[in-house]
């Protein structure tokens, strides 16, 4: 196999250049945080590093969703500490704050000394996870005196905040390793994080049923053990490997199979009474599915080893210049990092490596932030109140419990599906990703409106639409952030935009849903419990209007960035396919 590269030599008639010049190109691209060259590096080391990093990241993601399991151990926390519902809700609020504000993890991974050492971010997350959950376990188990509620809120904040460090390290590494398929890579990472709650609940039901106190200890130990074992494997590798899409699709298929299996298990458990033997069999099958990425890694390594050219190993300095690309040499020669297609785009400088302050001075940043506040905020408000909605509409406790469990599946489908689908249409049609935010928020509005009707089955269908569309925001937003503002400070910027989730949730859940619920309850019975369609009808009509507003804002972002996507992002992706 002949290996080609893009040369920075101005003389296009030159047939070879020294390997140091190729290294200079690679270093220049790495400093921008993206890899524009289409050079296939068919080395066993490259394949092993990149694909093993993907597998290790998915396993870490599967174990770090402890914040999604709050409903499992919150009764034990409430009983052991003597909390009333208001105090428990305060602890839950700090959980949401910690799990959604990852600015510190973004700043850490954006540091030049840490950027290509994600294990440092993993280690910081592991320390927080252990301290937060371990001291919580000591309190619930009675090994230490009851801490003040404020201190327990701090433990919960610390434990849930660790999730942002794991997630940031894994997502940023995946985008760095697969810049041409960043939507799919982010979808896989975010998808497995979305499934982690259901996976951890299966561990709880198999090993610690009726013992939520021990489950808290597992949340302190399991993510840390896996992270310490796997974090050396999660590495950044900018080199492009062969058959990239094929093996990413294999990871995607595994994620879909795991999600489908969990959905069947959750529905089955809600209908049938599972014995201990059946539970063990279900758990064993799940573990085998989660270990299957190992086969993908081995296959990727073997494929790239077979394509390894002996001449390349012995004659690395001989590189053949590619003449037929009119874009990349000009980009490198100009030093601007922009395609010379449109002077307006050069002035706008989208795609450059913005820092946080520079990105916050752009309209694009705030349009994305507002759209996320509408979408993520209304989605989080829905799942936080889904049990109360079910109670008001006359659903049985087992039915609402099943709805909460299935939320993780819809969340996964949105995270994975939007990343994969937006990648497909961007690669093949040049469709900008902000268009998909607008479409999903419009669909989410329909889900809110459906729930507001209170019709039989409306909560089931509405929660499916809202859950899928809510999850899609978590894959689309990081992908768009990396494309508009570059990869150098990507972790910091997308975690800052993610603050829109708790901000929107507080406004819609506390100031809208909670306020209207209490008002309707006082009208009907004078108590704190409300029954009937009227309890949530107005709230969800308001959230339907809010998501329509978010869809319009995303549409504005789409029109602002469509030329950038068509003339820069799409052209760059097409040029990377030319070998």
XYZ file of C-alpha atoms in Angstrom:
579
model
C 0.000 0.000 0.000
C 1.335 3.421 -0.907
C 1.039 6.113 1.744
C 0.397 9.744 0.794
C 0.374 13.021 2.665
C -0.300 16.677 2.016
C 2.933 18.580 1.774
C 3.565 22.130 2.916
C 6.101 22.562 0.170
C 5.075 25.466 -2.047
C 6.557 23.833 -5.115
C 3.790 21.445 -6.195
C 6.127 19.727 -8.652
C 8.295 18.360 -5.835
C 7.714 14.625 -5.549
C 8.856 14.039 -1.973
C 9.637 15.939 1.181
C 11.462 15.173 4.349
C 9.482 13.421 7.079
C 10.088 16.382 9.385
C 7.878 18.514 7.169
C 5.100 15.956 7.486
C 5.600 16.063 11.247
C 5.374 19.846 11.147
C 2.011 19.635 9.404
C 0.760 17.170 11.960
C 1.978 19.319 14.844
C 0.361 22.409 13.327
C -2.928 20.574 12.975
C -2.653 19.217 16.512
C -2.139 22.759 17.827
C -5.479 23.675 16.236
C -7.038 20.639 17.872
C -8.152 19.087 14.576
C -6.643 16.811 11.992
C -7.321 17.820 8.406
C -4.966 15.449 6.653
C -6.379 12.342 5.122
C -3.260 10.232 5.572
C -4.071 6.690 6.638
C -1.533 5.583 9.210
C -1.789 1.825 9.050
C 0.120 0.977 12.182
C -0.802 -1.490 14.861
C 0.039 1.049 17.555
C -2.312 3.677 16.119
C -5.196 1.264 15.810
C -4.671 -0.198 19.278
C -4.499 3.186 20.951
C -7.523 4.752 19.300
C -9.908 1.804 19.455
C -8.819 0.621 22.881
C -9.365 4.173 24.105
C -12.911 4.093 22.726
C -13.675 0.778 24.443
C -12.147 1.885 27.759
C -14.099 5.146 27.635
C -17.412 3.341 27.090
C -16.770 1.101 30.100
C -15.981 4.088 32.298
C -19.121 5.843 31.046
C -21.218 2.769 31.947
C -20.199 3.005 35.606
C -20.385 6.729 36.278
C -24.138 7.432 36.206
C -24.662 7.297 39.963
C -26.608 10.558 39.837
C -29.254 8.773 37.733
C -29.809 6.243 40.543
C -30.786 8.766 43.213
C -34.270 7.266 43.402
C -32.759 3.934 44.533
C -30.938 5.179 47.617
C -32.839 8.405 48.410
C -35.368 6.590 50.696
C -32.492 5.203 52.788
C -30.867 8.623 52.862
C -34.115 10.272 53.950
C -34.875 7.697 56.677
C -31.354 7.468 58.116
C -30.849 11.234 58.305
C -34.387 12.076 59.419
C -34.990 14.410 56.465
C -38.320 15.807 55.412
C -39.177 15.956 51.692
C -38.007 19.543 51.360
C -34.556 18.711 52.734
C -34.292 15.666 50.471
C -35.244 17.846 47.490
C -32.438 20.227 48.459
C -29.953 17.344 48.338
C -31.377 16.366 44.930
C -30.960 19.947 43.714
C -27.245 19.863 44.559
C -27.060 16.556 42.696
C -28.388 18.258 39.571
C -26.001 21.173 39.999
C -22.974 18.916 40.366
C -23.892 16.623 37.465
C -24.527 19.446 34.997
C -21.883 22.073 35.720
C -18.553 20.816 34.418
C -16.665 24.055 33.892
C -13.818 22.976 36.206
C -13.294 19.729 34.307
C -13.338 21.683 31.042
C -10.768 24.164 32.300
C -8.574 21.318 33.526
C -8.548 19.393 30.244
C -7.987 22.626 28.289
C -4.752 23.224 30.197
C -1.768 22.689 27.852
C -0.117 20.278 30.284
C -3.272 18.172 30.651
C -4.866 18.386 27.195
C -3.292 15.181 25.899
C -3.220 13.511 29.325
C -6.907 12.831 30.030
C -5.965 10.412 32.813
C -5.370 13.469 35.026
C -9.003 14.510 34.567
C -10.126 10.927 35.226
C -8.079 10.862 38.423
C -9.599 14.120 39.650
C -13.072 12.706 39.000
C -12.267 9.448 40.790
C -11.120 11.322 43.889
C -14.320 13.369 44.038
C -16.523 10.326 43.397
C -14.925 8.334 46.205
C -14.975 11.123 48.793
C -18.568 12.137 48.044
C -20.191 8.705 48.017
C -17.949 7.204 50.726
C -18.776 9.845 53.326
C -22.433 9.614 52.310
C -22.276 5.857 52.901
C -20.602 6.320 56.307
C -23.461 8.628 57.303
C -26.275 6.402 56.013
C -24.711 3.238 57.489
C -24.375 4.949 60.875
C -20.601 4.753 61.145
C -20.379 8.504 61.743
C -22.734 10.981 63.362
C -25.394 12.557 61.179
C -23.810 15.438 59.292
C -25.676 18.749 58.957
C -27.886 18.842 55.830
C -25.558 21.427 54.283
C -22.631 18.999 54.588
C -24.686 16.193 53.053
C -25.546 18.521 50.172
C -21.813 19.066 49.736
C -21.163 15.303 49.666
C -23.827 14.916 46.977
C -22.450 17.871 45.011
C -18.967 16.345 45.113
C -20.155 12.855 44.115
C -22.271 14.032 41.187
C -19.663 16.598 40.091
C -17.239 13.713 39.520
C -19.476 12.615 36.656
C -18.575 15.740 34.687
C -14.850 14.920 34.972
C -15.316 11.366 33.668
C -17.624 12.564 30.915
C -15.401 15.472 29.845
C -12.261 13.320 29.639
C -14.013 10.634 27.587
C -15.934 12.947 25.253
C -12.996 15.264 24.518
C -10.691 12.291 23.853
C -13.274 10.710 21.521
C -13.666 13.950 19.534
C -9.891 14.390 19.319
C -9.495 10.827 18.044
C -12.418 10.942 15.587
C -12.805 14.569 14.427
C -14.397 13.500 11.143
C -17.087 11.463 12.938
C -17.448 13.566 16.056
C -21.247 13.325 16.103
C -21.147 9.527 16.154
C -18.299 9.440 18.702
C -20.073 11.857 21.045
C -23.330 9.952 20.577
C -21.629 6.723 21.671
C -20.060 8.352 24.741
C -23.207 10.193 25.776
C -25.335 7.165 24.955
C -23.456 4.831 27.287
C -23.595 7.494 30.004
C -27.354 7.621 29.509
C -27.533 3.831 29.854
C -25.340 3.798 32.958
C -28.291 4.414 35.272
C -30.119 1.328 33.977
C -26.892 -0.720 34.093
C -26.142 0.278 37.699
C -29.733 -0.507 38.704
C -29.275 -4.012 37.257
C -26.165 -4.390 39.427
C -28.205 -3.227 42.425
C -31.092 -5.601 41.760
C -28.783 -8.571 41.216
C -26.347 -8.068 44.091
C -27.854 -5.607 46.545
C -31.627 -5.895 46.323
C -33.350 -4.326 49.344
C -29.987 -2.972 50.557
C -29.562 0.544 49.143
C -26.960 1.391 51.807
C -24.477 -1.112 50.308
C -25.335 0.251 46.859
C -24.012 3.677 47.922
C -20.696 2.002 48.803
C -20.615 0.376 45.347
C -21.134 3.810 43.778
C -18.059 4.958 45.704
C -15.898 2.014 44.632
C -16.953 0.667 41.219
C -16.381 3.804 39.077
C -13.034 4.384 40.779
C -11.775 0.841 40.326
C -12.710 0.819 36.640
C -11.307 4.306 36.066
C -7.968 3.569 37.745
C -7.627 0.382 35.689
C -8.675 1.865 32.346
C -7.575 5.512 32.388
C -4.016 4.744 31.088
C -5.636 3.347 27.928
C -7.720 6.477 27.191
C -5.245 8.406 25.046
C -5.382 11.051 22.334
C -4.229 9.921 18.886
C -4.688 12.418 16.041
C -3.606 10.000 13.331
C -6.309 8.728 10.998
C -6.796 4.985 10.951
C -8.298 2.797 8.248
C -11.897 1.524 8.261
C -12.827 4.158 10.830
C -16.525 4.253 10.028
C -16.799 0.469 9.963
C -15.550 0.059 13.514
C -17.434 3.070 14.865
C -20.572 1.497 13.432
C -19.678 -1.687 15.328
C -19.552 0.278 18.595
C -22.877 1.868 17.651
C -24.437 -1.534 17.013
C -23.285 -2.793 20.416
C -24.810 0.270 22.085
C -28.127 -0.326 20.316
C -28.164 -4.015 21.303
C -27.452 -3.173 24.960
C -30.203 -0.529 24.953
C -32.709 -2.916 23.373
C -31.824 -5.647 25.849
C -32.204 -3.312 28.828
C -35.551 -2.093 27.517
C -36.856 -5.668 27.302
C -35.508 -6.427 30.780
C -37.119 -3.334 32.319
C -40.486 -4.076 30.718
C -40.221 -7.752 31.698
C -39.419 -6.896 35.309
C -42.472 -4.653 35.478
C -44.719 -7.506 34.335
C -43.093 -10.633 35.787
C -41.626 -11.501 39.139
C -37.950 -12.302 38.546
C -36.300 -14.893 40.772
C -32.670 -14.716 41.859
C -31.518 -17.238 39.252
C -33.242 -15.356 36.427
C -31.722 -12.106 37.720
C -28.236 -13.608 37.667
C -28.723 -14.905 34.108
C -29.974 -11.480 32.953
C -26.990 -9.777 34.583
C -24.487 -12.250 33.091
C -25.821 -11.687 29.578
C -25.609 -7.922 30.126
C -21.958 -8.171 31.225
C -21.109 -10.244 28.153
C -22.669 -7.571 25.933
C -20.704 -4.835 27.678
C -17.459 -6.771 27.159
C -18.097 -7.238 23.433
C -16.225 -4.018 22.421
C -13.068 -6.032 23.161
C -13.741 -8.012 19.980
C -14.079 -4.777 17.988
C -10.725 -3.549 19.315
C -9.029 -6.826 18.404
C -10.605 -6.830 14.933
C -9.516 -3.227 14.326
C -5.976 -4.056 15.393
C -5.811 -7.117 13.164
C -7.252 -5.255 10.168
C -4.737 -2.442 10.440
C -1.870 -4.874 10.997
C -2.782 -6.691 7.753
C -2.748 -3.402 5.860
C 0.665 -2.499 7.200
C 3.100 -2.026 4.317
C 6.607 -3.311 4.830
C 8.068 -0.518 2.728
C 6.406 2.021 5.020
C 8.106 0.503 8.047
C 11.548 0.571 6.465
C 11.309 3.756 4.424
C 9.311 6.206 6.548
C 11.071 9.195 5.059
C 9.668 8.585 1.562
C 6.345 10.396 1.300
C 4.449 10.945 -1.935
C 3.011 14.404 -2.451
C -0.667 14.619 -3.326
C -1.343 17.293 -5.991
C -5.077 17.202 -6.489
C -6.246 19.001 -3.320
C -6.767 22.718 -3.951
C -7.812 23.503 -0.397
C -5.517 22.083 2.260
C -2.152 23.298 0.904
C -3.563 26.805 0.685
C -4.869 26.552 4.228
C -1.511 25.442 5.543
C 0.450 27.904 3.458
C -1.709 30.831 4.520
C -1.463 29.938 8.202
C -5.000 31.173 8.767
C -6.684 27.791 9.105
C -9.569 28.977 6.870
C -10.618 27.913 3.439
C -10.081 30.852 1.031
C -13.661 30.453 -0.194
C -15.368 33.389 1.430
C -13.788 36.467 2.988
C -16.799 36.836 5.299
C -16.016 33.461 6.816
C -12.453 34.556 7.478
C -13.758 37.605 9.297
C -16.223 35.526 11.317
C -13.481 33.009 12.173
C -15.882 30.189 12.988
C -14.008 26.956 13.513
C -10.986 28.622 15.073
C -9.864 27.675 18.564
C -11.846 30.160 20.642
C -11.248 30.325 24.365
C -14.194 30.616 26.745
C -14.184 34.412 26.893
C -13.946 34.781 23.119
C -16.766 32.298 22.540
C -19.018 34.084 25.047
C -18.646 37.297 23.045
C -20.307 35.681 20.017
C -24.003 35.490 19.210
C -23.592 31.810 18.305
C -22.696 30.944 21.900
C -25.770 32.592 23.391
C -28.151 31.276 20.739
C -26.940 27.762 21.552
C -27.182 28.452 25.295
C -30.790 29.678 25.041
C -31.816 26.729 22.883
C -30.280 24.333 25.416
C -31.971 26.076 28.353
C -35.324 25.536 26.620
C -34.671 21.932 25.577
C -32.563 20.519 28.400
C -34.407 22.524 31.062
C -37.875 21.334 30.026
C -36.657 17.741 29.614
C -35.100 17.686 33.079
C -38.235 19.280 34.552
C -40.284 16.460 33.019
C -38.222 13.587 34.413
C -37.926 15.249 37.845
C -41.723 15.419 38.102
C -42.744 12.282 36.221
C -43.724 10.368 39.393
C -45.952 13.217 40.559
C -47.485 13.501 37.087
C -48.280 9.794 37.102
C -49.819 10.058 40.567
C -51.987 13.003 39.530
C -53.231 11.114 36.461
C -54.005 7.949 38.423
C -51.087 5.772 37.348
C -49.985 2.998 39.700
C -46.623 3.307 41.449
C -45.212 0.392 39.430
C -46.213 2.119 36.200
C -44.476 5.382 37.078
C -41.415 3.414 38.281
C -41.261 1.715 34.878
C -41.540 5.104 33.174
C -38.567 6.394 35.187
C -36.514 3.304 34.283
C -37.421 3.526 30.598
C -36.404 7.203 30.537
C -32.757 6.110 30.402
C -33.516 4.118 27.236
C -35.239 7.042 25.491
C -32.412 9.284 26.692
C -29.895 6.903 25.128
C -31.777 6.701 21.823
C -31.758 10.488 21.581
C -28.073 10.827 22.455
C -26.895 8.091 20.139
C -29.401 8.589 17.326
C -28.965 12.342 16.930
C -25.185 12.034 16.829
C -25.264 9.273 14.231
C -28.022 10.790 12.072
C -26.561 14.317 12.124
C -23.188 12.852 11.099
C -24.828 11.018 8.195
C -26.605 14.079 6.812
C -23.598 16.342 7.386
C -21.267 13.955 5.538
C -23.651 13.144 2.691
C -25.826 16.252 2.317
C -23.906 19.015 4.083
C -26.849 19.688 6.438
C -25.783 21.832 9.419
C -26.274 20.284 12.855
C -28.224 23.259 14.323
C -31.068 22.239 12.005
C -31.433 19.010 14.002
C -31.648 20.929 17.269
C -34.526 22.929 15.813
C -36.303 19.789 14.592
C -35.891 17.876 17.864
C -37.097 20.820 19.956
C -40.183 21.096 17.767
C -40.816 17.385 18.341
C -40.220 17.848 22.071
C -42.888 20.559 22.059
C -45.339 18.007 20.683
C -44.392 15.656 23.538
C -45.070 18.322 26.181
C -48.405 19.176 24.554
C -49.344 15.486 24.504
C -48.635 15.101 28.239
C -50.696 18.210 29.002
C -53.815 16.579 27.536
C -53.929 13.957 30.277
C -55.453 11.427 27.853
C -55.028 7.687 28.472
C -51.498 6.686 27.469
C -50.456 10.309 26.868
C -47.812 10.171 29.598
C -46.252 7.075 28.002
C -46.125 8.526 24.493
C -45.219 12.024 25.657
C -42.346 10.783 27.843
C -40.946 8.823 24.877
C -40.886 11.948 22.676
C -39.530 14.205 25.423
C -36.918 11.651 26.519
C -35.549 11.070 23.014
C -35.454 14.777 22.204
C -33.905 15.641 25.573
C -31.139 13.094 25.023
C -30.492 14.391 21.498
C -29.495 17.806 22.866
C -26.622 16.210 24.806
C -25.099 14.837 21.599
C -25.850 17.735 19.244
C -24.697 20.553 21.528
C -21.106 19.272 22.076
C -20.737 18.457 18.366
C -21.841 21.949 17.326
C -19.629 23.533 19.982
C -16.553 21.721 18.684
C -17.300 22.765 15.091
C -18.023 26.430 15.794
C -15.376 27.095 18.449
C -12.659 24.515 17.744
C -11.264 21.726 19.898
C -8.551 23.463 21.900
C -10.951 24.715 24.609
C -13.828 22.441 23.642
C -14.175 20.873 27.102
C -14.511 24.234 28.826
C -16.943 25.740 26.323
C -19.391 22.841 26.031
C -19.469 22.392 29.817
C -20.243 26.095 30.185
C -23.113 25.827 27.714
C -24.326 22.783 29.679
C -25.047 25.116 32.609
C -28.175 25.949 30.617
C -29.602 22.590 31.782
C -29.854 23.333 35.544
C -30.729 26.984 34.827
C -33.640 25.981 32.606
C -34.622 23.188 34.973
C -34.773 25.516 37.976
C -36.962 28.033 36.147
C -39.319 25.462 34.633
C -39.395 22.861 37.401
C -39.455 25.087 40.496
C -40.935 28.342 39.250
C -43.410 26.877 36.748
C -44.274 23.215 37.447
C -43.892 23.347 41.233
C -45.650 26.688 41.630
C -48.655 25.730 39.468
C -48.933 22.298 41.133
C -49.062 23.824 44.611
C -51.551 26.430 43.425
C -53.863 23.800 41.931
C -53.519 21.587 45.025
C -54.561 24.429 47.324
C -57.579 25.154 45.126
C -58.852 21.586 45.055
C -58.206 20.254 48.532
C -56.131 22.728 50.471
C -53.525 19.974 50.932
C -50.140 19.369 49.338
C -51.399 16.673 46.944
C -53.126 17.398 43.644
C -55.163 14.907 41.617
C -56.392 15.357 38.084
C -55.375 16.603 34.647
C -55.442 20.251 35.759
C -52.436 19.720 38.063
C -49.944 19.792 35.167
C -51.908 20.874 32.095
C -50.907 24.552 32.222
C -47.302 23.717 33.157
C -46.789 21.500 30.132
C -48.506 23.901 27.786
C -46.013 26.533 28.971
C -43.117 24.118 28.408
C -44.477 23.324 24.943
C -44.312 27.039 24.125
C -40.836 27.303 25.650
C -39.506 24.514 23.435
C -41.077 26.157 20.381
C -39.126 29.282 21.350
C -35.974 27.143 21.624
C -36.671 25.668 18.183
C -36.927 29.168 16.689
C -33.660 30.197 18.365
C -31.946 27.078 16.983
C -33.344 27.900 13.551
C -31.720 31.339 13.769
C -28.422 29.633 14.624
C -28.924 27.345 11.631
C -29.339 30.302 9.235
C -26.332 32.079 10.738
C -24.035 29.071 10.338
C -25.325 27.332 7.211
C -22.694 28.853 4.892
C -19.945 27.917 7.346
C -21.143 24.304 7.403
C -21.538 24.137 3.630
C -18.291 25.878 2.657
C -15.930 24.876 5.469
C -17.088 21.895 7.531
C -18.615 19.951 4.632
C -15.704 20.702 2.275
C -13.227 19.676 4.951
C -15.028 16.389 5.514
C -15.140 15.677 1.774
C -11.455 16.486 1.330
C -10.582 14.097 4.180
C -12.177 11.253 2.188
C -9.740 11.743 -0.697
C -6.888 9.371 -0.184
